[in-house]
Coordinates of C-alpha atoms in Angstrom, one line a residue:
Chain A
M1 CA -32.5 13.9 -1.7
I2 CA -31.6 11.9 1.4
D3 CA -34.5 9.5 0.8
F4 CA -33.4 9.0 -2.8
W5 CA -29.9 8.2 -1.6
S6 CA -30.9 5.7 1.1
N7 CA -33.3 4.0 -1.4
L8 CA -30.5 3.2 -3.7
H9 CA -29.1 -0.4 -3.8
P10 CA -26.1 -0.7 -1.5
V11 CA -24.0 -1.8 -4.4
V12 CA -24.9 1.4 -6.3
Q13 CA -24.2 3.5 -3.3
G14 CA -20.8 1.9 -2.9
L15 CA -20.1 2.4 -6.6
I16 CA -21.0 6.1 -6.4
K17 CA -19.0 6.7 -3.3
G18 CA -16.0 4.9 -4.7
L19 CA -16.2 6.8 -8.0
A20 CA -16.5 10.1 -6.1
V21 CA -13.2 9.3 -4.2
I22 CA -11.5 8.2 -7.4
M23 CA -12.7 11.4 -9.1
V24 CA -10.9 13.4 -6.4
I25 CA -7.7 11.3 -6.1
F26 CA -7.0 11.0 -9.8
P27 CA -6.9 14.7 -10.6
L28 CA -5.1 15.3 -7.3
A29 CA -2.4 12.9 -8.3
G30 CA -2.2 14.7 -11.7
A31 CA -2.0 18.0 -9.9
C32 CA 0.9 16.6 -7.8
S33 CA 2.9 16.0 -11.0
L34 CA 2.4 19.6 -11.9
A35 CA 3.3 20.6 -8.3
E36 CA 6.5 18.5 -8.6
R37 CA 7.6 20.5 -11.6
K38 CA 6.7 23.8 -10.0
V39 CA 8.5 22.9 -6.7
S40 CA 11.6 21.7 -8.5
A41 CA 11.6 24.9 -10.5
W42 CA 11.3 26.9 -7.4
M43 CA 14.1 25.1 -5.7
Q44 CA 16.4 25.5 -8.7
G45 CA 15.6 29.2 -9.1
R46 CA 13.8 29.0 -12.5
P47 CA 10.2 29.8 -13.4
G48 CA 9.0 26.3 -14.3
P49 CA 6.0 25.6 -16.5
N50 CA 4.5 29.0 -17.3
R51 CA 3.3 29.1 -20.9
A52 CA 0.1 27.1 -21.5
I53 CA -3.1 29.1 -21.5
V54 CA -6.6 28.8 -22.8
P55 CA -7.2 31.7 -25.2
W56 CA -10.4 33.1 -23.6
I57 CA -8.9 33.0 -20.2
A58 CA -5.8 34.9 -21.5
W59 CA -8.2 37.8 -22.3
I60 CA -9.0 38.3 -18.6
P61 CA -6.5 41.0 -17.3
F62 CA -4.2 40.1 -14.4
V63 CA -6.0 36.9 -13.4
G64 CA -5.3 35.3 -16.8
T65 CA -1.6 36.2 -16.7
F66 CA -1.3 35.1 -13.1
L67 CA -2.8 31.7 -13.9
Q68 CA -0.5 31.4 -16.9
R69 CA 2.5 32.1 -14.8
L70 CA 1.3 29.7 -12.2
G71 CA 1.2 27.0 -14.9
V72 CA -2.2 25.5 -14.0
F73 CA -3.1 24.9 -17.6
H74 CA -0.1 22.7 -18.1
L75 CA -2.0 20.1 -16.2
M76 CA -4.8 20.1 -18.8
A77 CA -2.2 20.3 -21.6
D78 CA -0.3 17.3 -20.2
G79 CA -3.5 15.3 -19.8
A80 CA -4.7 16.0 -23.3
K81 CA -1.2 15.3 -24.7
F82 CA -1.0 11.9 -23.0
L83 CA -4.5 11.0 -24.2
F84 CA -4.0 11.9 -27.9
K85 CA -0.4 10.9 -28.3
E86 CA 0.5 7.9 -30.4
E87 CA 0.9 4.8 -28.2
P88 CA 4.2 3.3 -29.0
V89 CA 4.3 -0.5 -28.5
P90 CA 7.8 -1.8 -29.3
G91 CA 7.9 -5.0 -31.4
H92 CA 9.9 -7.0 -28.9
V93 CA 7.6 -6.8 -25.9
N94 CA 5.2 -9.3 -24.5
K95 CA 2.0 -7.5 -25.5
V96 CA -0.4 -8.8 -22.8
Y97 CA 1.8 -8.1 -19.8
F98 CA 3.0 -4.9 -21.4
A99 CA -0.5 -3.5 -21.5
L100 CA -1.5 -5.1 -18.2
A101 CA 1.3 -3.5 -16.1
P102 CA 0.1 0.1 -16.1
A103 CA -3.4 -1.2 -15.2
I104 CA -2.0 -3.2 -12.3
A105 CA -0.2 -0.1 -11.2
M106 CA -3.4 1.8 -10.8
M107 CA -5.5 -1.0 -9.1
P108 CA -3.7 -1.2 -5.7
A109 CA -3.1 2.5 -5.6
L110 CA -6.8 3.2 -5.9
T111 CA -8.0 0.2 -3.9
T112 CA -6.1 1.2 -0.7
I113 CA -8.1 4.4 -0.5
T114 CA -11.2 2.4 0.5
V115 CA -10.0 1.8 4.0
V116 CA -8.2 5.1 4.7
P117 CA -10.4 7.5 6.6
F118 CA -10.1 11.1 5.4
G119 CA -12.3 13.1 7.8
A120 CA -14.9 12.9 10.5
Y121 CA -18.2 14.4 11.6
F122 CA -20.1 14.3 14.9
N123 CA -23.5 12.6 15.1
A124 CA -26.3 13.7 17.5
A125 CA -24.7 11.8 20.4
G126 CA -21.4 13.6 19.9
D127 CA -19.5 10.6 18.7
A128 CA -17.0 11.1 15.9
I129 CA -18.0 9.2 12.8
P130 CA -15.1 8.8 10.4
L131 CA -15.6 9.6 6.7
V132 CA -14.3 6.4 5.0
L133 CA -15.5 4.1 2.3
A134 CA -15.1 0.9 4.3
N135 CA -14.5 1.3 8.0
V136 CA -13.0 -2.2 8.6
D137 CA -11.3 -3.2 11.7
V138 CA -8.2 -4.5 9.9
G139 CA -7.7 -1.0 8.4
L140 CA -3.9 -0.6 8.3
L141 CA -3.4 -4.3 7.5
A142 CA -5.6 -3.9 4.4
V143 CA -3.6 -0.9 3.3
F144 CA -0.3 -2.8 3.6
A145 CA -1.7 -5.9 2.0
V146 CA -3.2 -4.2 -1.0
S147 CA -0.4 -1.7 -1.5
S148 CA 2.2 -4.6 -1.5
L149 CA 0.5 -5.8 -4.7
G150 CA 1.8 -2.7 -6.4
V151 CA 5.2 -4.3 -6.9
Y152 CA 3.7 -6.5 -9.6
S153 CA 3.2 -3.6 -11.9
L154 CA 6.9 -2.8 -11.8
I155 CA 8.0 -6.4 -12.1
L156 CA 5.7 -7.1 -15.0
A157 CA 6.5 -3.8 -16.8
G158 CA 10.2 -4.6 -16.6
W159 CA 9.8 -8.2 -17.6
A160 CA 7.3 -7.6 -20.5
S161 CA 9.5 -4.8 -21.9
N162 CA 12.0 -7.6 -22.8
S163 CA 15.0 -5.3 -22.8
K164 CA 18.0 -4.8 -20.4
Y165 CA 17.4 -1.5 -18.6
P166 CA 13.7 -2.1 -17.8
F167 CA 14.6 -5.6 -16.6
L168 CA 17.3 -4.3 -14.2
G169 CA 14.9 -1.6 -13.0
S170 CA 12.2 -4.2 -12.2
V171 CA 14.6 -6.6 -10.4
R172 CA 15.8 -3.7 -8.3
A173 CA 12.1 -2.7 -7.6
S174 CA 11.1 -6.1 -6.4
A175 CA 14.1 -6.4 -4.0
Q176 CA 13.7 -2.8 -2.7
L177 CA 9.9 -2.9 -2.1
I178 CA 10.1 -6.2 -0.3
S179 CA 13.0 -5.1 1.9
Y180 CA 11.4 -1.9 3.1
E181 CA 8.0 -3.4 3.7
L182 CA 9.5 -5.2 6.7
S183 CA 10.7 -2.1 8.4
M184 CA 7.5 -0.3 7.6
T185 CA 5.3 -2.9 9.1
L186 CA 7.5 -3.2 12.2
S187 CA 7.6 0.5 12.8
V188 CA 3.8 0.9 13.2
I189 CA 3.4 -2.0 15.7
P190 CA 4.2 0.2 18.7
V191 CA 1.3 2.5 17.7
F192 CA -1.1 -0.4 17.8
L193 CA 0.4 -1.8 21.0
W194 CA -0.4 1.5 22.6
I195 CA -4.0 1.9 21.4
N196 CA -4.9 -1.7 22.1
A197 CA -5.2 -1.4 25.9
P198 CA -5.8 -4.7 27.8
G199 CA -9.5 -5.6 28.2
A200 CA -10.6 -3.6 25.1
P201 CA -11.3 -5.4 21.9
G202 CA -8.3 -5.4 19.6
T203 CA -8.3 -3.2 16.5
M204 CA -6.1 -2.1 13.7
S205 CA -8.5 0.5 12.5
L206 CA -6.9 3.8 11.4
A207 CA -9.9 5.8 12.6
K208 CA -9.3 4.4 16.1
V209 CA -5.7 5.7 16.0
V210 CA -7.0 9.2 15.4
E211 CA -9.6 8.8 18.1
F212 CA -6.8 8.0 20.5
Q213 CA -4.9 11.2 19.4
S214 CA -8.0 13.4 20.0
L215 CA -8.7 12.4 23.6
P216 CA -8.8 15.2 26.2
G217 CA -5.8 15.8 28.5
F218 CA -2.1 16.0 27.9
W219 CA -1.4 12.4 27.1
G220 CA -4.6 11.9 25.2
G221 CA -4.0 14.8 22.9
T222 CA -0.4 14.0 22.2
W223 CA 0.2 13.1 18.6
F224 CA 2.0 9.9 18.2
V225 CA 4.9 11.5 16.5
F226 CA 5.9 13.0 19.9
L227 CA 5.4 9.7 21.7
M228 CA 7.1 7.6 19.1
P229 CA 9.4 9.8 17.0
L230 CA 11.6 6.8 16.0
S231 CA 8.6 4.9 14.7
A232 CA 7.5 7.9 12.7
F233 CA 11.0 8.3 11.2
I234 CA 11.4 4.7 10.2
F235 CA 7.9 4.7 8.7
L236 CA 8.7 7.9 6.7
V237 CA 12.0 6.6 5.4
S238 CA 10.3 3.3 4.4
L239 CA 7.5 5.3 2.8
F240 CA 10.0 7.0 0.6
A241 CA 11.4 3.7 -0.5
E242 CA 8.0 2.1 -1.0
T243 CA 6.8 4.8 -3.3
N244 CA 10.1 4.8 -5.3
R245 CA 10.8 8.4 -4.5
Q246 CA 14.2 9.9 -4.6
P247 CA 16.6 9.2 -2.9
F248 CA 15.3 5.7 -3.3
D249 CA 14.4 5.8 -7.0
M250 CA 16.1 2.5 -7.9
P251 CA 13.3 1.1 -10.1
E252 CA 13.6 4.3 -12.3
S253 CA 17.1 5.6 -11.7
E254 CA 17.2 7.9 -14.8
A255 CA 20.9 8.4 -14.1
D256 CA 21.9 4.9 -14.9
L257 CA 18.9 2.9 -16.4
V258 CA 17.5 5.5 -18.9
G259 CA 14.0 5.3 -17.3
G260 CA 14.1 2.0 -15.4
F261 CA 11.0 -0.1 -15.6
H262 CA 9.1 2.3 -17.8
T263 CA 11.8 2.9 -20.4
E264 CA 9.7 1.3 -23.2
Y265 CA 6.5 3.0 -22.2
G266 CA 5.0 6.1 -23.6
A267 CA 1.9 8.2 -23.8
F268 CA -1.1 7.2 -21.6
K269 CA 0.5 4.0 -20.3
W270 CA 3.5 6.0 -19.0
S271 CA 1.3 8.6 -17.4
L272 CA -0.7 5.8 -15.6
F273 CA 2.5 4.8 -13.9
F274 CA 2.9 8.3 -12.7
V275 CA -0.6 8.8 -11.5
A276 CA -0.2 5.5 -9.6
E277 CA 3.0 6.7 -8.0
Y278 CA 1.4 9.9 -6.9
S279 CA -1.7 8.0 -5.6
H280 CA 0.6 5.8 -3.6
M281 CA 2.3 8.9 -2.2
L282 CA -1.1 10.4 -1.4
V283 CA -2.4 7.3 0.4
G284 CA 1.0 6.8 2.1
S285 CA 1.0 10.4 3.4
G286 CA -2.6 10.0 4.5
V287 CA -1.7 6.9 6.5
F288 CA 1.3 8.6 8.0
T289 CA -0.8 11.6 8.9
L290 CA -3.4 9.4 10.5
L291 CA -0.9 7.3 12.5
F292 CA 1.5 10.0 13.7
F293 CA 0.2 13.5 13.0
G294 CA -3.3 13.3 14.5
G295 CA -5.4 12.8 11.4
W296 CA -8.0 15.5 11.2
N297 CA -7.2 17.2 14.5
P298 CA -6.0 20.7 13.7
L299 CA -3.1 21.0 16.3
P300 CA -1.6 18.7 18.9
W301 CA -3.7 18.9 22.1
I302 CA -6.5 20.7 20.1
S303 CA -8.9 18.2 18.7
L304 CA -11.5 18.7 16.0
A305 CA -14.2 18.6 18.7
D306 CA -12.5 21.5 20.6
L307 CA -12.2 23.5 17.4
V308 CA -15.8 23.0 16.5
G309 CA -16.8 23.8 20.0
W310 CA -14.9 27.1 20.0
L311 CA -16.3 28.1 16.6
H312 CA -19.8 27.4 17.9
H313 CA -19.1 29.3 21.1
A314 CA -17.7 32.3 19.2
T315 CA -20.3 32.6 16.5
H316 CA -23.4 30.9 18.1
A317 CA -24.3 29.9 14.5
A318 CA -26.1 26.6 13.9
W319 CA -24.0 25.8 10.8
T320 CA -20.8 25.5 12.8
I321 CA -22.0 22.2 14.3
H322 CA -23.8 21.0 11.1
P323 CA -22.2 17.6 10.2
L324 CA -21.6 18.8 6.6
F325 CA -19.5 21.8 7.8
V326 CA -17.6 19.6 10.3
G327 CA -17.0 17.0 7.7
V328 CA -15.6 19.5 5.2
L329 CA -13.6 21.2 7.9
S330 CA -12.0 17.9 8.9
L331 CA -11.4 16.9 5.3
G332 CA -9.7 20.3 4.7
I333 CA -7.4 19.9 7.7
F334 CA -6.5 16.3 6.7
L335 CA -5.9 17.2 3.1
G336 CA -3.8 20.2 4.2
K337 CA -1.5 17.9 6.2
V338 CA -1.3 15.3 3.4
L339 CA -0.4 18.0 0.8
T340 CA 2.2 19.4 3.2
L341 CA 3.7 15.9 3.4
I342 CA 3.7 15.7 -0.4
F343 CA 5.6 18.9 -0.5
I344 CA 8.1 17.4 1.9
F345 CA 8.4 14.4 -0.5
M346 CA 9.3 16.8 -3.3
W347 CA 11.5 18.9 -1.1
V348 CA 13.6 15.8 -0.2
R349 CA 13.7 14.7 -3.8
W350 CA 15.3 18.0 -5.0
T351 CA 17.6 18.3 -2.0
V352 CA 19.1 14.9 -1.3
P353 CA 21.3 13.1 -3.8
R354 CA 20.2 9.6 -4.8
F355 CA 21.7 6.4 -3.2
R356 CA 23.6 3.8 -5.0
Y357 CA 21.8 0.4 -5.1
D358 CA 24.1 -1.3 -2.6
Q359 CA 23.5 1.7 -0.2
V360 CA 19.8 1.2 -0.5
M361 CA 20.1 -2.4 0.5
K362 CA 22.5 -1.7 3.3
L363 CA 20.3 1.0 4.7
G364 CA 17.2 -1.2 4.5
W365 CA 18.6 -4.4 6.0
Q366 CA 21.5 -3.3 8.2
K367 CA 20.3 0.0 9.6
L368 CA 16.5 0.4 9.3
L369 CA 15.4 -3.2 10.1
P370 CA 17.5 -3.6 13.3
L371 CA 16.4 -0.1 14.4
A372 CA 12.8 -1.0 13.8
I373 CA 13.1 -4.3 15.8
A374 CA 14.9 -2.5 18.6
N375 CA 12.3 0.2 18.6
L376 CA 9.5 -2.4 18.7
I377 CA 11.1 -4.3 21.7
L378 CA 11.7 -1.1 23.6
Y379 CA 8.2 0.2 23.1
A380 CA 6.7 -3.2 23.9
L381 CA 8.5 -3.3 27.2
A382 CA 7.7 0.3 28.0
I383 CA 4.0 -0.1 27.1
A384 CA 3.7 -3.3 29.1
F385 CA 5.3 -1.6 32.1
I386 CA 3.0 1.5 31.8
Q387 CA -0.1 -0.5 31.4
K388 CA 0.8 -2.8 34.2
S389 CA 1.4 0.1 36.6
A390 CA -1.7 1.9 35.4
S391 CA -4.0 -1.0 36.1
Chain B
M1 CA -25.6 -10.7 -3.5
A2 CA -23.4 -13.0 -1.3
P3 CA -23.9 -16.2 -3.5
A4 CA -23.0 -14.2 -6.6
L5 CA -19.8 -13.0 -5.0
F6 CA -19.1 -16.5 -3.8
H7 CA -19.5 -17.9 -7.2
L8 CA -17.4 -15.1 -8.7
F9 CA -14.5 -15.7 -6.4
A10 CA -14.8 -19.5 -6.4
L11 CA -14.7 -19.4 -10.2
L12 CA -11.7 -17.0 -10.1
T13 CA -9.9 -19.3 -7.7
V14 CA -10.5 -22.5 -9.6
A15 CA -9.9 -21.1 -13.0
S16 CA -6.6 -19.5 -12.0
A17 CA -5.5 -22.6 -10.2
V18 CA -6.1 -24.6 -13.4
G19 CA -4.1 -21.8 -15.2
V20 CA -1.1 -22.4 -12.9
V21 CA -0.7 -26.0 -14.0
A22 CA -2.0 -25.7 -17.5
T23 CA 0.2 -22.8 -18.8
K24 CA 3.6 -23.3 -20.2
N25 CA 4.8 -19.8 -19.5
A26 CA 6.3 -19.6 -16.0
V27 CA 5.4 -16.0 -15.6
T28 CA 1.8 -16.6 -16.5
A29 CA 1.8 -19.5 -14.1
A30 CA 3.0 -17.2 -11.3
M31 CA 0.5 -14.5 -12.2
S32 CA -2.3 -17.1 -12.2
F33 CA -1.1 -18.2 -8.8
L34 CA -1.4 -14.6 -7.7
L35 CA -5.0 -14.4 -9.0
C36 CA -5.7 -17.7 -7.2
L37 CA -4.5 -16.2 -3.9
V38 CA -6.6 -13.1 -4.5
G39 CA -9.6 -15.3 -5.1
V40 CA -9.0 -17.3 -1.9
A41 CA -8.6 -14.0 0.0
G42 CA -12.0 -12.9 -1.4
L43 CA -13.5 -16.1 -0.2
F44 CA -12.0 -15.5 3.3
V45 CA -13.5 -12.0 3.4
Q46 CA -16.9 -13.6 2.7
L47 CA -16.4 -15.8 5.7
D48 CA -15.7 -12.7 7.8
A49 CA -12.1 -13.9 8.2
Y50 CA -10.7 -10.4 7.3
L51 CA -7.4 -10.9 9.1
L52 CA -6.7 -14.2 7.4
A53 CA -7.6 -12.6 4.0
F54 CA -5.3 -9.7 4.4
L55 CA -2.5 -11.7 5.9
L56 CA -2.7 -14.0 2.9
L57 CA -2.5 -11.0 0.6
L58 CA 0.3 -9.4 2.5
V59 CA 2.5 -12.5 2.9
Y60 CA 1.8 -14.7 -0.1
A61 CA 0.6 -12.3 -2.7
G62 CA 2.7 -9.4 -1.6
A63 CA 6.0 -11.1 -1.0
V64 CA 6.2 -14.8 -1.8
V65 CA 4.8 -14.7 -5.3
A66 CA 6.9 -11.5 -6.0
L67 CA 10.0 -13.5 -5.1
F68 CA 8.8 -16.4 -7.3
L69 CA 8.6 -14.0 -10.2
F70 CA 11.9 -12.5 -9.3
I71 CA 13.5 -15.9 -9.5
I72 CA 11.7 -17.0 -12.6
M73 CA 12.9 -13.8 -14.3
L74 CA 16.5 -14.3 -13.1
L75 CA 16.6 -17.9 -14.2
D76 CA 14.9 -17.1 -17.5
T77 CA 13.1 -20.4 -18.2
Q78 CA 11.8 -19.3 -21.5
G79 CA 13.9 -21.5 -23.8
Q80 CA 13.4 -24.7 -21.8
K81 CA 11.8 -27.7 -23.4
N82 CA 9.2 -29.8 -21.6
W83 CA 10.9 -32.3 -19.4
G84 CA 8.4 -35.1 -20.1
F85 CA 7.2 -37.5 -17.6
K86 CA 9.6 -39.2 -15.3
K87 CA 8.9 -42.1 -12.9
F88 CA 9.1 -40.2 -9.6
P89 CA 6.8 -37.3 -10.5
I90 CA 4.2 -39.7 -11.9
F91 CA 4.4 -41.7 -8.7
V92 CA 3.9 -38.6 -6.5
S93 CA 1.1 -37.3 -8.7
L94 CA -0.7 -40.6 -8.4
I95 CA -0.5 -40.4 -4.6
A96 CA -1.8 -36.8 -4.7
L97 CA -4.6 -37.8 -7.0
G98 CA -5.6 -40.7 -4.7
L99 CA -5.7 -38.3 -1.7
L100 CA -7.7 -35.8 -3.7
L101 CA -10.2 -38.4 -4.8
T102 CA -10.5 -39.8 -1.2
G103 CA -11.1 -36.3 0.1
L104 CA -13.8 -35.6 -2.6
G105 CA -15.3 -39.0 -2.0
T106 CA -15.8 -38.4 1.8
F107 CA -17.2 -35.0 0.9
V108 CA -19.7 -36.5 -1.4
T109 CA -20.7 -39.4 0.8
R110 CA -21.1 -37.3 3.9
G111 CA -22.9 -34.6 2.0
Q112 CA -21.5 -31.7 4.0
L113 CA -18.5 -30.5 6.0
D114 CA -18.6 -30.5 9.8
A115 CA -20.0 -27.2 11.0
P116 CA -17.3 -25.3 12.9
N117 CA -17.8 -25.2 16.6
P118 CA -19.0 -21.6 17.2
N119 CA -17.6 -21.6 20.8
A120 CA -14.2 -22.7 19.8
A121 CA -14.0 -20.0 17.1
G122 CA -14.5 -17.5 19.9
G123 CA -15.5 -14.6 17.6
V124 CA -12.5 -14.8 15.3
G125 CA -12.8 -12.9 12.1
A126 CA -12.1 -9.2 12.3
A127 CA -10.9 -9.1 15.9
L128 CA -7.2 -9.7 16.4
K129 CA -7.2 -10.5 20.1
P130 CA -8.7 -14.1 19.8
Y131 CA -6.1 -14.9 17.2
A132 CA -3.2 -13.6 19.3
Y133 CA -4.6 -15.4 22.4
Q134 CA -4.9 -18.7 20.5
L135 CA -1.4 -18.3 19.0
F136 CA 0.2 -17.7 22.4
T137 CA -1.7 -20.5 24.3
T138 CA -3.2 -23.4 22.3
Y139 CA -0.8 -23.2 19.3
L140 CA 2.3 -22.0 21.0
L141 CA 4.3 -25.1 20.2
P142 CA 3.5 -25.1 16.4
V143 CA 4.3 -21.4 16.3
Q144 CA 7.7 -22.0 18.0
V145 CA 8.5 -24.9 15.8
M146 CA 7.6 -22.9 12.6
G147 CA 9.7 -20.0 13.9
F148 CA 12.6 -22.4 14.5
L149 CA 12.3 -23.9 11.0
L150 CA 12.4 -20.4 9.5
L151 CA 15.4 -19.5 11.6
I152 CA 17.2 -22.6 10.3
A153 CA 16.3 -21.7 6.7
M154 CA 17.5 -18.2 7.2
L155 CA 20.8 -19.4 8.7
G156 CA 21.2 -21.8 5.8
V157 CA 20.8 -18.9 3.3
I158 CA 23.3 -16.8 5.1
V159 CA 25.9 -19.6 5.3
L160 CA 25.3 -20.5 1.6
S161 CA 25.5 -16.9 0.3
K162 CA 28.4 -15.8 2.5
K163 CA 31.8 -15.7 1.0
I164 CA 34.3 -17.3 3.4
D165 CA 38.0 -16.5 2.9
G166 CA 40.2 -19.4 2.2
V167 CA 37.4 -21.8 1.3
E168 CA 37.0 -22.9 -2.3
D169 CA 33.6 -22.1 -3.9
V170 CA 31.8 -25.4 -4.0
K171 CA 30.3 -25.9 -7.4

């Protein structure tokens, strides 16, 4: 099995690994859309989707009814509906760009996952090896660069639709995404100033950030959210804006623009926009978890290595230190944190009223950006002072 | 593997660069420009200049071309006729053509480009520190001048877009 794998051509290996990750992220994004409906229903005190059921599962007592009430089959029903529905293409659109926009929405959303580590295991020497498709040194920069291309799908969708509301939505989208990208980029710089100690080779790798949060000792084990709460806050707010989530849903704004950039879209093209939005949320939450919430470390001051060590000590079983078990454990911890964040996204969406467009711009340029710059200068001075006195 | 990738990205870059000037639709031109930048970023990655590649994507592809599109869409250039050739553009184009031919000529006669000095590069590529060090030592003056230029441009935009009481709108 292992021999077969390592004998494969590197390109084939890469393809299989990439496809495996896409096979996870795509249904996960779909499941998020179901979760969104369930969470919104829960917050508004109604049952939510609870009818769809496959006949032969309905025959199972209790379990069948439970799954039906949970609404899990709505996911399949939705998927099948979007696949087999008629694809409406209005006569007044620019056909090439109209069809291209949903595809462009998916590409950056899925490409960013290549550099986001989602777990780790320990090799024989005890070093943590991150589970990631491409462990490049520019990690976070690659995420920012590729995800910034996502704005084109909104711009093109609105422009190609050739009608007023989508156009307004896409104009708002391009202004909003570019505005909040600045605060987002500035807010993470303190993290990288902190982990790039003088003398060591510089890095922007996300795996390195987690490594710094799993060092032993009080300061080593501190998650960066405690060290840099303001950075985390600015990053989170910008993340809401970058993923077009309420209260920043200007590109869509159902309240005043019908459906914003996707007004003219239907069926599978429409659902692609939504899978892309949820993929962006998943990747964004993943990056947020890695930067500020310790990545795959279970608790602050308790690293993955500690947990595995305790498990091994308690059970004396060999499987507790098997790389496969550790990998799955870290993946579970990481996914748990990411899904919690996704829940917070939904929680905010159904709690906070949406902004007006001028408020979004004012918040971005007059509040968040100065705050991010002040935060950066403060931390740059503090880190320089600490590292000077430490050396 | 590597030559195939090089040819792929080189072809993408050149084809989309031709697309920028050949197409009549302004949005298609901007999108071709975007593809061209992606192609150049791909070439940078093959030279191990990851930082440059991703900065190119982040700044140009992510923000600058998006603003181009933004403005093209706001101005709505769809109905415009071709302007035809005027004297000044022809003059400038001829100069540019001359420069291009000279560049190509030297490339052909010399047969190769100068190999970069491996010591001067100092392991640039993925590592960020050499870049930062160079920017704050050797290239400090250009960086400051560029920053100053951008500051002036920003001030100009603020002054132009600000509504000042008691001053007639200049149009």
